[in-house]
Short mmCIF file of C-alpha atoms in Angstrom, two decimals:
data_model
loop_
_atom_site.label_atom_id
_atom_site.label_comp_id
_atom_site.label_asym_id
_atom_site.label_seq_id
_atom_site.Cartn_x
_atom_site.Cartn_y
_atom_site.Cartn_z
CA UNK A 1127 92.59 54.83 -137.68
CA UNK A 1128 93.39 51.41 -136.38
CA UNK A 1129 92.48 51.97 -132.51
CA UNK A 1130 88.99 53.36 -134.03
CA UNK A 1131 88.83 50.48 -135.98
CA UNK A 1132 89.72 48.18 -133.26
CA UNK A 1133 86.48 49.72 -130.90
CA UNK A 1134 84.38 49.86 -133.20
CA UNK A 1135 84.67 45.73 -133.91
CA UNK A 1136 84.24 45.34 -130.15
CA UNK A 1137 81.56 47.62 -129.63
CA UNK A 1138 79.82 45.69 -132.96
CA UNK A 1139 80.50 42.33 -131.43
CA UNK A 1140 79.08 43.18 -128.11
CA UNK A 1141 75.88 44.90 -129.80
CA UNK A 1142 75.12 41.83 -131.64
CA UNK A 1143 75.47 39.27 -128.98
CA UNK A 1144 73.02 41.24 -126.94
CA UNK A 1145 70.84 41.61 -129.55
CA UNK A 1146 71.13 38.04 -130.10
CA UNK A 1147 70.59 36.93 -126.82
CA UNK A 1148 67.52 40.04 -126.72
CA UNK A 1149 65.63 38.45 -129.59
CA UNK A 1150 65.82 35.10 -128.33
CA UNK A 1151 64.34 35.34 -125.29
CA UNK A 1152 61.74 37.69 -125.86
CA UNK A 1153 61.77 35.38 -129.29
CA UNK A 1154 60.58 37.82 -131.56
CA UNK A 1155 61.26 35.97 -134.42
CA UNK A 1156 59.20 33.13 -133.28
CA UNK A 1157 56.47 35.09 -132.34
CA UNK A 1158 55.76 37.06 -135.04
CA UNK A 1159 55.75 33.27 -137.37
CA UNK A 1160 53.13 32.06 -135.07
CA UNK A 1161 51.08 35.14 -135.28
CA UNK A 1162 51.29 34.40 -139.18
CA UNK A 1163 50.49 31.04 -138.76
CA UNK A 1164 47.57 31.82 -136.53
CA UNK A 1165 45.89 34.66 -138.72
CA UNK A 1166 46.43 32.44 -141.95
CA UNK A 1167 45.50 28.68 -140.66
CA UNK A 1168 41.19 29.83 -140.90
CA UNK A 1169 38.88 28.57 -142.26
CA UNK A 1170 38.05 31.54 -144.26
CA UNK A 1171 36.26 31.88 -147.60
CA UNK A 1172 38.29 31.80 -150.51
CA UNK A 1173 41.89 31.05 -148.63
CA UNK A 1174 44.04 28.29 -149.52
CA UNK A 1175 43.10 26.41 -145.75
CA UNK A 1176 39.46 26.72 -146.69
CA UNK A 1177 39.84 25.01 -149.87
CA UNK A 1178 41.89 22.13 -148.87
CA UNK A 1179 39.76 21.72 -146.04
CA UNK A 1180 36.80 21.42 -148.33
CA UNK A 1181 38.25 19.23 -150.61
CA UNK A 1182 41.40 17.43 -149.25
CA UNK A 1183 43.73 17.28 -151.87
CA UNK A 1184 45.57 13.71 -150.07
CA UNK A 1185 44.38 10.50 -151.52
CA UNK A 1186 42.71 8.27 -148.80
CA UNK A 1187 42.61 4.82 -149.43
CA UNK A 1188 40.22 2.08 -147.53
CA UNK A 1189 41.14 -1.55 -146.81
CA UNK A 1190 38.75 -4.12 -146.14
CA UNK A 1191 40.14 -7.05 -144.79
CA UNK A 1192 37.26 -9.86 -144.11
CA UNK A 1193 37.09 -13.08 -141.93
CA UNK A 1194 36.15 -16.19 -143.65
CA UNK A 1195 34.59 -18.95 -141.51
CA UNK A 1196 36.27 -22.08 -142.01
CA UNK A 1197 34.47 -24.79 -139.72
CA UNK A 1198 30.64 -23.28 -139.10
CA UNK A 1199 29.41 -26.57 -137.80
CA UNK A 1200 32.10 -27.05 -135.35
CA UNK A 1201 31.07 -23.52 -134.32
CA UNK A 1202 27.50 -24.21 -133.83
CA UNK A 1203 28.73 -27.69 -131.80
CA UNK A 1204 30.58 -25.25 -129.53
CA UNK A 1205 34.27 -25.25 -130.75
CA UNK A 1206 36.44 -22.26 -131.26
CA UNK A 1207 36.03 -20.55 -134.34
CA UNK A 1208 38.60 -20.89 -136.76
CA UNK A 1209 38.50 -17.83 -139.21
CA UNK A 1210 41.35 -16.78 -142.11
CA UNK A 1211 41.85 -13.37 -143.09
CA UNK A 1212 40.79 -12.56 -146.34
CA UNK A 1213 42.02 -9.30 -148.25
CA UNK A 1214 42.45 -6.35 -148.72
CA UNK A 1215 40.00 -5.29 -151.02
CA UNK A 1216 41.01 -1.57 -151.32
CA UNK A 1217 39.00 1.57 -152.31
CA UNK A 1218 39.93 4.79 -153.09
CA UNK A 1219 38.43 7.47 -150.83
CA UNK A 1220 36.51 10.85 -152.45
CA UNK A 1221 36.07 12.89 -150.02
CA UNK A 1222 34.56 16.63 -149.86
CA UNK A 1223 32.65 19.21 -147.57
CA UNK A 1224 29.37 20.18 -149.23
CA UNK A 1225 26.01 22.27 -148.14
CA UNK A 1226 28.93 24.73 -146.85
CA UNK A 1227 27.18 27.95 -145.06
CA UNK A 1228 28.80 30.33 -142.29
CA UNK A 1229 27.82 31.67 -138.88
CA UNK A 1230 27.08 35.31 -139.12
CA UNK A 1231 30.17 36.17 -137.15
CA UNK A 1232 32.53 34.41 -139.11
CA UNK A 1233 33.85 32.13 -136.56
CA UNK A 1234 31.56 28.75 -137.09
CA UNK A 1235 30.70 26.75 -140.68
CA UNK A 1236 28.34 23.97 -141.05
CA UNK A 1237 29.08 21.32 -143.88
CA UNK A 1238 28.40 17.71 -144.77
CA UNK A 1239 31.06 15.79 -145.54
CA UNK A 1240 30.21 13.14 -148.13
CA UNK A 1241 32.20 10.19 -148.81
CA UNK A 1242 32.46 8.23 -151.93
CA UNK A 1243 34.68 4.98 -152.51
CA UNK A 1244 36.12 3.82 -155.55
CA UNK A 1245 37.41 -0.34 -156.24
CA UNK A 1246 41.33 0.24 -156.93
CA UNK A 1247 41.65 -3.58 -158.63
CA UNK A 1248 45.40 -3.23 -158.91
CA UNK A 1249 45.87 -2.97 -154.81
CA UNK A 1250 43.10 -5.71 -154.38
CA UNK A 1251 43.55 -9.51 -153.67
CA UNK A 1252 40.79 -10.22 -155.78
CA UNK A 1253 36.82 -9.03 -157.61
CA UNK A 1254 34.74 -8.11 -154.71
CA UNK A 1255 32.34 -8.98 -156.57
CA UNK A 1256 33.13 -12.54 -157.44
CA UNK A 1257 34.81 -13.56 -154.79
CA UNK A 1258 32.66 -15.21 -152.02
CA UNK A 1259 32.92 -14.97 -147.79
CA UNK A 1260 31.32 -17.31 -145.14
CA UNK A 1261 30.33 -15.17 -142.48
CA UNK A 1262 27.45 -14.75 -139.75
CA UNK A 1263 24.21 -14.37 -140.80
CA UNK A 1264 23.80 -10.57 -139.57
CA UNK A 1265 20.71 -9.41 -140.40
CA UNK A 1266 19.09 -12.90 -138.39
CA UNK A 1267 21.74 -12.32 -135.75
CA UNK A 1268 20.26 -8.97 -135.42
CA UNK A 1269 16.44 -9.81 -134.88
CA UNK A 1270 17.39 -13.05 -133.12
CA UNK A 1271 18.44 -10.37 -130.49
CA UNK A 1272 15.91 -7.83 -130.78
CA UNK A 1273 13.51 -10.63 -129.35
CA UNK A 1274 15.39 -10.43 -126.41
CA UNK A 1275 14.57 -6.96 -126.10
CA UNK A 1276 10.84 -7.47 -127.23
CA UNK A 1277 11.08 -5.94 -130.73
CA UNK A 1278 8.49 -7.10 -132.05
CA UNK A 1279 9.19 -10.39 -130.72
CA UNK A 1280 6.42 -12.62 -131.65
CA UNK A 1281 6.33 -11.47 -135.39
CA UNK A 1282 10.81 -11.94 -135.90
CA UNK A 1283 10.56 -15.53 -134.09
CA UNK A 1284 7.34 -16.63 -136.31
CA UNK A 1285 9.82 -15.38 -139.43
CA UNK A 1286 13.20 -16.85 -138.61
CA UNK A 1287 11.26 -20.08 -137.93
CA UNK A 1288 9.33 -19.77 -141.26
CA UNK A 1289 12.23 -18.86 -143.40
CA UNK A 1290 14.57 -21.35 -141.59
CA UNK A 1291 17.80 -18.83 -141.58
CA UNK A 1292 21.26 -20.03 -141.28
CA UNK A 1293 23.42 -18.88 -139.11
CA UNK A 1294 26.67 -18.11 -141.44
CA UNK A 1295 25.61 -17.24 -144.97
CA UNK A 1296 28.04 -17.06 -147.94
CA UNK A 1297 27.78 -13.82 -150.23
CA UNK A 1298 29.95 -12.07 -152.38
CA UNK A 1299 32.75 -9.13 -150.57
CA UNK A 1300 30.79 -6.66 -152.34
CA UNK A 1301 27.58 -7.32 -151.29
CA UNK A 1302 28.85 -7.98 -147.57
CA UNK A 1303 29.83 -4.52 -147.97
CA UNK A 1304 27.64 -2.32 -149.80
CA UNK A 1305 24.32 -4.24 -149.49
CA UNK A 1306 21.86 -6.86 -150.27
CA UNK A 1307 18.15 -7.22 -149.96
CA UNK A 1308 17.58 -8.98 -146.83
CA UNK A 1309 14.45 -11.40 -146.93
CA UNK A 1310 14.15 -11.15 -143.30
CA UNK A 1311 15.04 -7.51 -142.96
CA UNK A 1312 12.53 -6.98 -146.11
CA UNK A 1313 9.23 -8.55 -143.78
CA UNK A 1314 10.17 -6.48 -140.80
CA UNK A 1315 10.40 -3.20 -143.19
CA UNK A 1316 6.89 -3.40 -143.59
CA UNK A 1317 6.37 -3.69 -139.61
CA UNK A 1318 8.89 -1.22 -139.04
CA UNK A 1319 9.44 1.30 -141.80
CA UNK A 1320 12.53 2.62 -140.01
CA UNK A 1321 14.29 -0.32 -140.46
CA UNK A 1322 15.84 -0.86 -143.81
CA UNK A 1323 15.28 -3.94 -145.81
CA UNK A 1324 19.23 -3.88 -147.05
CA UNK A 1325 21.91 -4.89 -144.98
CA UNK A 1326 25.58 -4.18 -146.15
CA UNK A 1327 28.62 -3.53 -143.16
CA UNK A 1328 28.97 -0.03 -144.81
CA UNK A 1329 25.64 -0.07 -146.58
CA UNK A 1330 24.29 3.76 -147.54
CA UNK A 1331 28.20 4.53 -146.84
CA UNK A 1332 28.90 5.23 -150.62
CA UNK A 1333 28.11 8.51 -152.59
CA UNK A 1334 26.79 9.57 -148.75
CA UNK A 1335 27.36 11.40 -145.37
CA UNK A 1336 27.00 10.53 -141.79
CA UNK A 1337 25.22 13.97 -141.14
CA UNK A 1338 25.29 17.91 -140.74
CA UNK A 1339 28.51 19.10 -138.99
CA UNK A 1340 29.06 22.82 -137.14
CA UNK A 1341 32.57 23.15 -137.19
CA UNK A 1342 34.65 26.47 -135.44
CA UNK A 1343 36.69 28.30 -138.19
CA UNK A 1344 39.06 29.30 -135.72
CA UNK A 1345 39.16 32.60 -136.21
CA UNK A 1346 38.44 33.67 -132.38
CA UNK A 1347 41.08 31.47 -131.56
CA UNK A 1348 43.47 29.34 -133.30
CA UNK A 1349 43.27 25.94 -131.07
CA UNK A 1350 39.31 25.95 -132.16
CA UNK A 1351 40.54 25.42 -135.70
CA UNK A 1352 37.96 23.28 -137.24
CA UNK A 1353 36.47 21.35 -133.72
CA UNK A 1354 33.28 20.44 -133.93
CA UNK A 1355 30.42 21.96 -131.90
CA UNK A 1356 27.23 20.49 -133.38
CA UNK A 1357 26.43 16.92 -134.93
CA UNK A 1358 23.12 16.18 -136.93
CA UNK A 1359 21.50 19.13 -135.08
CA UNK A 1360 23.03 18.49 -131.08
CA UNK A 1361 25.66 19.27 -129.22
CA UNK A 1362 26.44 15.97 -127.53
CA UNK A 1363 25.50 12.19 -128.20
CA UNK A 1364 22.29 11.08 -126.20
CA UNK A 1365 23.80 7.10 -126.35
CA UNK A 1366 25.97 7.07 -123.29
CA UNK A 1367 25.64 7.08 -119.41
CA UNK A 1368 26.95 9.89 -118.81
CA UNK A 1369 27.30 13.54 -120.06
CA UNK A 1370 31.33 13.16 -120.17
CA UNK A 1371 31.07 10.13 -122.50
CA UNK A 1372 27.95 12.03 -124.30
CA UNK A 1373 30.47 14.65 -125.24
CA UNK A 1374 31.54 15.67 -128.73
CA UNK A 1375 34.95 16.94 -128.48
CA UNK A 1376 37.94 17.94 -131.09
CA UNK A 1377 38.09 17.84 -135.00
CA UNK A 1378 36.49 14.48 -137.73
CA UNK A 1379 40.23 13.50 -137.61
CA UNK A 1380 40.20 15.53 -140.88
CA UNK A 1381 42.49 18.01 -139.96
CA UNK A 1382 44.01 19.58 -136.49
CA UNK A 1383 45.20 23.39 -135.56
CA UNK A 1384 48.74 24.13 -136.12
CA UNK A 1385 51.95 25.15 -133.42
CA UNK A 1386 51.16 21.55 -131.96
CA UNK A 1387 53.65 20.70 -128.91
CA UNK A 1388 54.08 16.93 -127.76
CA UNK A 1389 52.33 17.70 -124.45
CA UNK A 1390 49.21 18.14 -125.94
CA UNK A 1391 46.48 15.64 -126.01
CA UNK A 1392 44.81 15.86 -129.24
CA UNK A 1393 40.47 15.24 -129.31
CA UNK A 1394 38.32 13.32 -132.63
CA UNK A 1395 34.84 12.80 -132.84
CA UNK A 1396 35.01 9.43 -135.64
CA UNK A 1397 30.92 9.71 -135.83
CA UNK A 1398 31.53 5.59 -136.68
CA UNK A 1399 32.93 5.26 -133.46
CA UNK A 1400 30.07 6.56 -131.86
CA UNK A 1401 32.20 8.45 -129.25
CA UNK A 1402 34.69 11.21 -129.24
CA UNK A 1403 38.70 9.79 -128.87
CA UNK A 1404 41.77 11.07 -128.18
CA UNK A 1405 45.41 10.46 -129.38
CA UNK A 1406 48.71 11.18 -127.31
CA UNK A 1407 52.13 12.00 -129.07
CA UNK A 1408 53.98 8.72 -129.20
CA UNK A 1409 57.24 9.48 -131.26
CA UNK A 1410 59.15 11.87 -133.44
CA UNK A 1411 58.70 10.86 -137.52
CA UNK A 1412 59.71 12.03 -140.81
CA UNK A 1413 57.56 11.72 -143.98
CA UNK A 1414 59.26 12.49 -146.87
CA UNK A 1415 61.86 14.73 -145.09
CA UNK A 1416 59.14 16.65 -143.43
CA UNK A 1417 59.38 16.59 -139.00
CA UNK A 1418 56.51 14.69 -137.76
CA UNK A 1419 55.09 14.00 -133.91
CA UNK A 1420 52.85 10.74 -134.01
CA UNK A 1421 49.74 10.62 -132.51
CA UNK A 1422 48.08 6.71 -131.35
CA UNK A 1423 45.02 5.86 -129.42
CA UNK A 1424 46.21 5.05 -126.19
CA UNK A 1425 45.06 1.69 -124.61
CA UNK A 1426 43.27 3.91 -121.71
CA UNK A 1427 40.64 4.60 -124.84
CA UNK A 1428 38.81 1.26 -124.38
CA UNK A 1429 40.46 -0.01 -121.21
CA UNK A 1430 37.66 -1.21 -118.74
CA UNK A 1431 37.95 1.33 -116.14
CA UNK A 1432 36.09 3.66 -114.19
CA UNK A 1433 36.42 6.66 -116.76
CA UNK A 1434 35.19 4.51 -119.53
CA UNK A 1435 32.39 3.01 -116.92
CA UNK A 1436 29.53 5.71 -119.26
CA UNK A 1437 30.32 3.77 -122.30
CA UNK A 1438 29.13 0.22 -121.01
CA UNK A 1439 25.42 -0.24 -121.80
CA UNK A 1440 22.96 -0.80 -120.08
CA UNK A 1441 25.20 0.59 -116.93
CA UNK A 1442 27.84 -1.55 -115.19
CA UNK A 1443 27.40 -4.28 -119.01
CA UNK A 1444 30.85 -3.91 -119.31
CA UNK A 1445 32.44 -6.59 -121.88
CA UNK A 1446 35.97 -6.14 -121.39
CA UNK A 1447 39.17 -4.03 -122.32
CA UNK A 1448 39.67 -3.05 -125.88
CA UNK A 1449 36.12 -3.66 -127.27
CA UNK A 1450 33.03 -0.89 -127.06
CA UNK A 1451 29.55 -2.24 -127.79
CA UNK A 1452 27.90 0.01 -129.89
CA UNK A 1453 24.80 -1.57 -130.11
CA UNK A 1454 22.92 1.73 -128.81
CA UNK A 1455 23.92 3.84 -131.84
CA UNK A 1456 23.57 0.97 -134.76
CA UNK A 1457 19.68 0.63 -134.09
CA UNK A 1458 19.72 -2.62 -130.82
CA UNK A 1459 22.37 -4.39 -133.99
CA UNK A 1460 25.16 -6.61 -131.54
CA UNK A 1461 28.16 -5.16 -133.02
CA UNK A 1462 31.30 -4.57 -130.85
CA UNK A 1463 34.20 -2.31 -132.07
CA UNK A 1464 37.32 -2.97 -131.47
CA UNK A 1465 41.48 -2.45 -132.71
CA UNK A 1466 42.13 -5.05 -135.70
CA UNK A 1467 42.89 -8.55 -134.11
CA UNK A 1468 41.66 -7.52 -130.76
CA UNK A 1469 45.22 -5.45 -130.37
CA UNK A 1470 45.13 -3.75 -127.35
CA UNK A 1471 41.81 -6.24 -125.83
CA UNK A 1472 41.79 -8.67 -123.20
CA UNK A 1473 44.09 -12.07 -124.26
CA UNK A 1474 40.32 -13.68 -124.03
CA UNK A 1475 38.83 -12.40 -127.06
CA UNK A 1476 42.22 -12.87 -128.51
CA UNK A 1477 42.29 -16.95 -127.57
CA UNK A 1478 38.61 -17.27 -128.23
CA UNK A 1479 39.12 -16.87 -132.17
CA UNK A 1480 41.52 -19.01 -133.80
CA UNK A 1481 43.52 -16.69 -136.55
CA UNK A 1482 43.40 -13.27 -134.69
CA UNK A 1483 47.25 -12.33 -134.58
CA UNK A 1484 47.33 -8.63 -133.06
CA UNK A 1485 50.50 -7.00 -134.03
CA UNK A 1486 51.36 -3.30 -133.20
CA UNK A 1487 52.49 -2.37 -136.73
CA UNK A 1488 49.51 -3.88 -138.76
CA UNK A 1489 46.80 -2.78 -136.09
CA UNK A 1490 47.81 0.89 -134.29
CA UNK A 1491 45.71 3.94 -135.28
CA UNK A 1492 48.28 6.35 -135.53
CA UNK A 1493 48.11 9.98 -137.38
CA UNK A 1494 51.96 11.40 -137.81
CA UNK A 1495 51.17 15.37 -137.55
CA UNK A 1496 53.60 18.16 -138.71
CA UNK A 1497 53.57 20.49 -135.44
CA UNK A 1498 54.14 23.54 -136.93
CA UNK A 1499 51.19 23.33 -139.75
CA UNK A 1500 48.65 20.78 -138.17
CA UNK A 1501 49.08 19.34 -141.53
CA UNK A 1502 48.82 15.73 -141.93
CA UNK A 1503 51.62 13.65 -143.31
CA UNK A 1504 50.82 10.36 -143.06
CA UNK A 1505 47.91 8.43 -140.73
CA UNK A 1506 46.16 4.86 -140.38
CA UNK A 1507 42.51 4.37 -138.89
CA UNK A 1508 42.49 0.59 -137.74
CA UNK A 1509 39.08 -1.03 -136.30
CA UNK A 1510 37.40 -3.73 -136.52
CA UNK A 1511 33.43 -4.93 -136.74
CA UNK A 1512 32.67 -7.38 -134.49
CA UNK A 1513 29.43 -9.32 -133.55
CA UNK A 1514 28.31 -10.42 -130.17
CA UNK A 1515 27.02 -14.25 -130.45
CA UNK A 1516 25.47 -16.21 -127.64
CA UNK A 1517 23.17 -19.61 -127.34
CA UNK A 1518 19.58 -18.81 -127.26
CA UNK A 1519 17.57 -21.48 -126.21
CA UNK A 1520 14.42 -20.19 -128.52
CA UNK A 1521 16.67 -20.59 -131.85
CA UNK A 1522 17.95 -23.81 -132.37
CA UNK A 1523 20.03 -22.00 -135.73
CA UNK A 1524 22.34 -21.01 -132.44
CA UNK A 1525 23.33 -24.60 -131.76
CA UNK A 1526 25.70 -24.73 -129.25
CA UNK A 1527 27.83 -22.08 -129.93
CA UNK A 1528 29.99 -20.19 -127.36
CA UNK A 1529 29.40 -17.17 -125.84
CA UNK A 1530 31.57 -14.46 -127.86
CA UNK A 1531 32.69 -11.32 -129.77
CA UNK A 1532 32.84 -12.70 -133.28
CA UNK A 1533 35.05 -11.13 -135.81
CA UNK A 1534 33.93 -10.07 -139.51
CA UNK A 1535 35.93 -7.73 -140.78
CA UNK A 1536 38.44 -5.23 -139.94
CA UNK A 1537 39.15 -1.42 -141.63
CA UNK A 1538 42.56 0.60 -142.59
CA UNK A 1539 41.74 3.81 -143.68
CA UNK A 1540 45.47 5.45 -144.58
CA UNK A 1541 46.66 8.58 -146.20
CA UNK A 1542 50.41 9.32 -146.92
CA UNK A 1543 51.47 13.39 -148.28
CA UNK A 1544 52.30 13.16 -151.97
CA UNK A 1545 55.91 14.24 -153.28
CA UNK A 1546 54.28 17.73 -154.66
CA UNK A 1547 52.09 18.72 -151.49
CA UNK A 1548 55.26 17.88 -149.32
CA UNK A 1549 57.36 20.12 -151.22
CA UNK A 1550 55.30 23.09 -150.85
CA UNK A 1551 55.05 22.42 -147.26
CA UNK A 1552 59.04 22.05 -146.99
CA UNK A 1553 59.26 25.37 -148.92
CA UNK A 1554 56.87 27.03 -146.18
CA UNK A 1555 58.25 25.23 -143.13
CA UNK A 1556 62.09 25.73 -144.58
CA UNK A 1557 60.96 29.73 -144.79
CA UNK A 1558 60.07 29.96 -140.99
CA UNK A 1559 63.30 27.99 -140.23
CA UNK A 1560 65.07 31.14 -141.41
CA UNK A 1561 62.84 33.55 -140.04
CA UNK A 1562 63.21 31.75 -136.56
CA UNK A 1563 67.01 31.25 -136.69
CA UNK A 1564 67.67 35.09 -137.46
CA UNK A 1565 68.57 35.40 -133.98
CA UNK A 1566 71.09 32.35 -134.04
CA UNK A 1567 72.34 34.19 -137.28
CA UNK A 1568 73.34 37.55 -135.41
CA UNK A 1569 74.70 35.91 -132.71
CA UNK A 1570 76.87 34.21 -135.27
CA UNK A 1571 78.14 37.46 -136.51
CA UNK A 1572 78.86 38.37 -132.94
CA UNK A 1573 81.09 35.90 -132.12
CA UNK A 1574 82.61 36.37 -136.06
CA UNK A 1575 83.37 40.02 -134.95
CA UNK A 1576 84.22 38.90 -131.08
CA UNK A 1577 87.18 36.85 -132.54
CA UNK A 1578 88.21 39.55 -134.85
CA UNK A 1579 88.34 42.17 -131.95
CA UNK A 1580 90.46 38.88 -130.18
CA UNK A 1581 92.47 38.79 -133.15
CA UNK A 1582 93.24 42.46 -133.01
CA UNK A 1583 93.72 42.76 -129.82
CA UNK A 1584 96.19 40.11 -128.94
CA UNK A 1585 98.23 41.50 -132.57
CA UNK A 1586 98.31 44.97 -131.01
CA UNK A 1587 99.63 43.85 -127.70
CA UNK A 1588 102.42 41.67 -129.56
CA UNK A 1589 103.18 45.04 -131.19
CA UNK A 1590 103.59 46.69 -128.14
CA UNK A 1591 105.58 44.46 -126.62
CA UNK A 1592 108.12 43.86 -129.43
CA UNK A 1593 108.38 47.86 -130.31
CA UNK A 1594 111.41 49.20 -132.49
CA UNK A 1595 114.93 48.29 -132.28
CA UNK A 1596 115.67 51.44 -130.48
CA UNK A 1597 112.69 51.00 -128.26
CA UNK A 1598 114.29 47.89 -127.42
CA UNK A 1599 118.07 48.80 -126.56
CA UNK A 1600 119.22 50.03 -122.87
CA UNK A 1601 119.30 53.96 -122.00
CA UNK A 1602 122.59 53.78 -120.19
CA UNK A 1603 125.12 52.40 -122.89
CA UNK A 1604 128.86 51.55 -121.25
#
């Protein structure tokens, strides 16, 4: 009986160890988990994934920081601008997808992405309807730029002179953000109805959407989950000078596919940037106790390199690293995008403005993604709106101003997973961890029974060595 038990334990230990190694090499349970996730993370009507995509549960906050001009007269005399950052003015961003229609085969889905902004007083420095900011007269600067492009040249020239527009204006934060009726734009509107009579940095973006999208559902391949295939009825852009630069790549940044590896490059298409971007792995993070990969926008995105030459419009007109001229998609307005305080930009942009203090912690764009599910745990999309200014001889309003990229406002659009959602996600992750660790549990049992087998073997050997008193007695006694 003892001998049978001895061999049974040894055999069981060997079987468990062989089984565990086989399971690990074949990745049986890992593949089962992956296949389950791939099957469930699909935009399918009525699913939890679809509901979260249609109406994102995580709270999004947008903080606006405006730059107040403190020395307008000196700037027009050719001195360096001195700017004072004022903010944040914080708004809760309400997002949802609407006008949803599924494609015939279930692999595509069309929708618009609605956004609305609600002011949050206790997270803001003041009242946007009262607080005043002195900044560039962007409608006037834009009109001056239009004359350089021979757009209604004589009409605009006459209007600017007749109405004696100032180069700097003082407006409330609310009107600068959401719009005010501008007298120059109103008059131009009569000649060009497509030119809105109102101006605001976020005019037309509150309670509206940025156009129709067609997304992939992920039904055919989990890597295609929520990828954009069309925007405003087009499969590519037409603003830039190369096909590569005009490509619409990736998701809208609200969602990512599951089972992400740190070697992946993830693409996003933020329409307000007028181009696709990519983000790369930067570090390992933990958010609310959940594991995350931190992805950031690399410096190469806005670098002055041959890969980005297609974004220089007209061809060869590159301003330098760290800035992007988006006037081609802003009705000709001389709008230049960058990261806040010219983070990752050429030093000459920083030194040209007094009050710029680029800082990685406060000005870097990043996304913390749970690699198993692709769920965003924490993120901050940060960018700055600037205006290209220069002296124009035909307009005395420009004085002797230096040619420069002039900061107007920077934005921090952030999200952080709440504790309730994190708790639900943690239970899912823990369940998958248990399943994927089954081979190790089997291996541990194999080792445990192996130790028992070893103990039994040693015990049996000791019994053989010791024997009984009669067995140890000599065979011939004298």
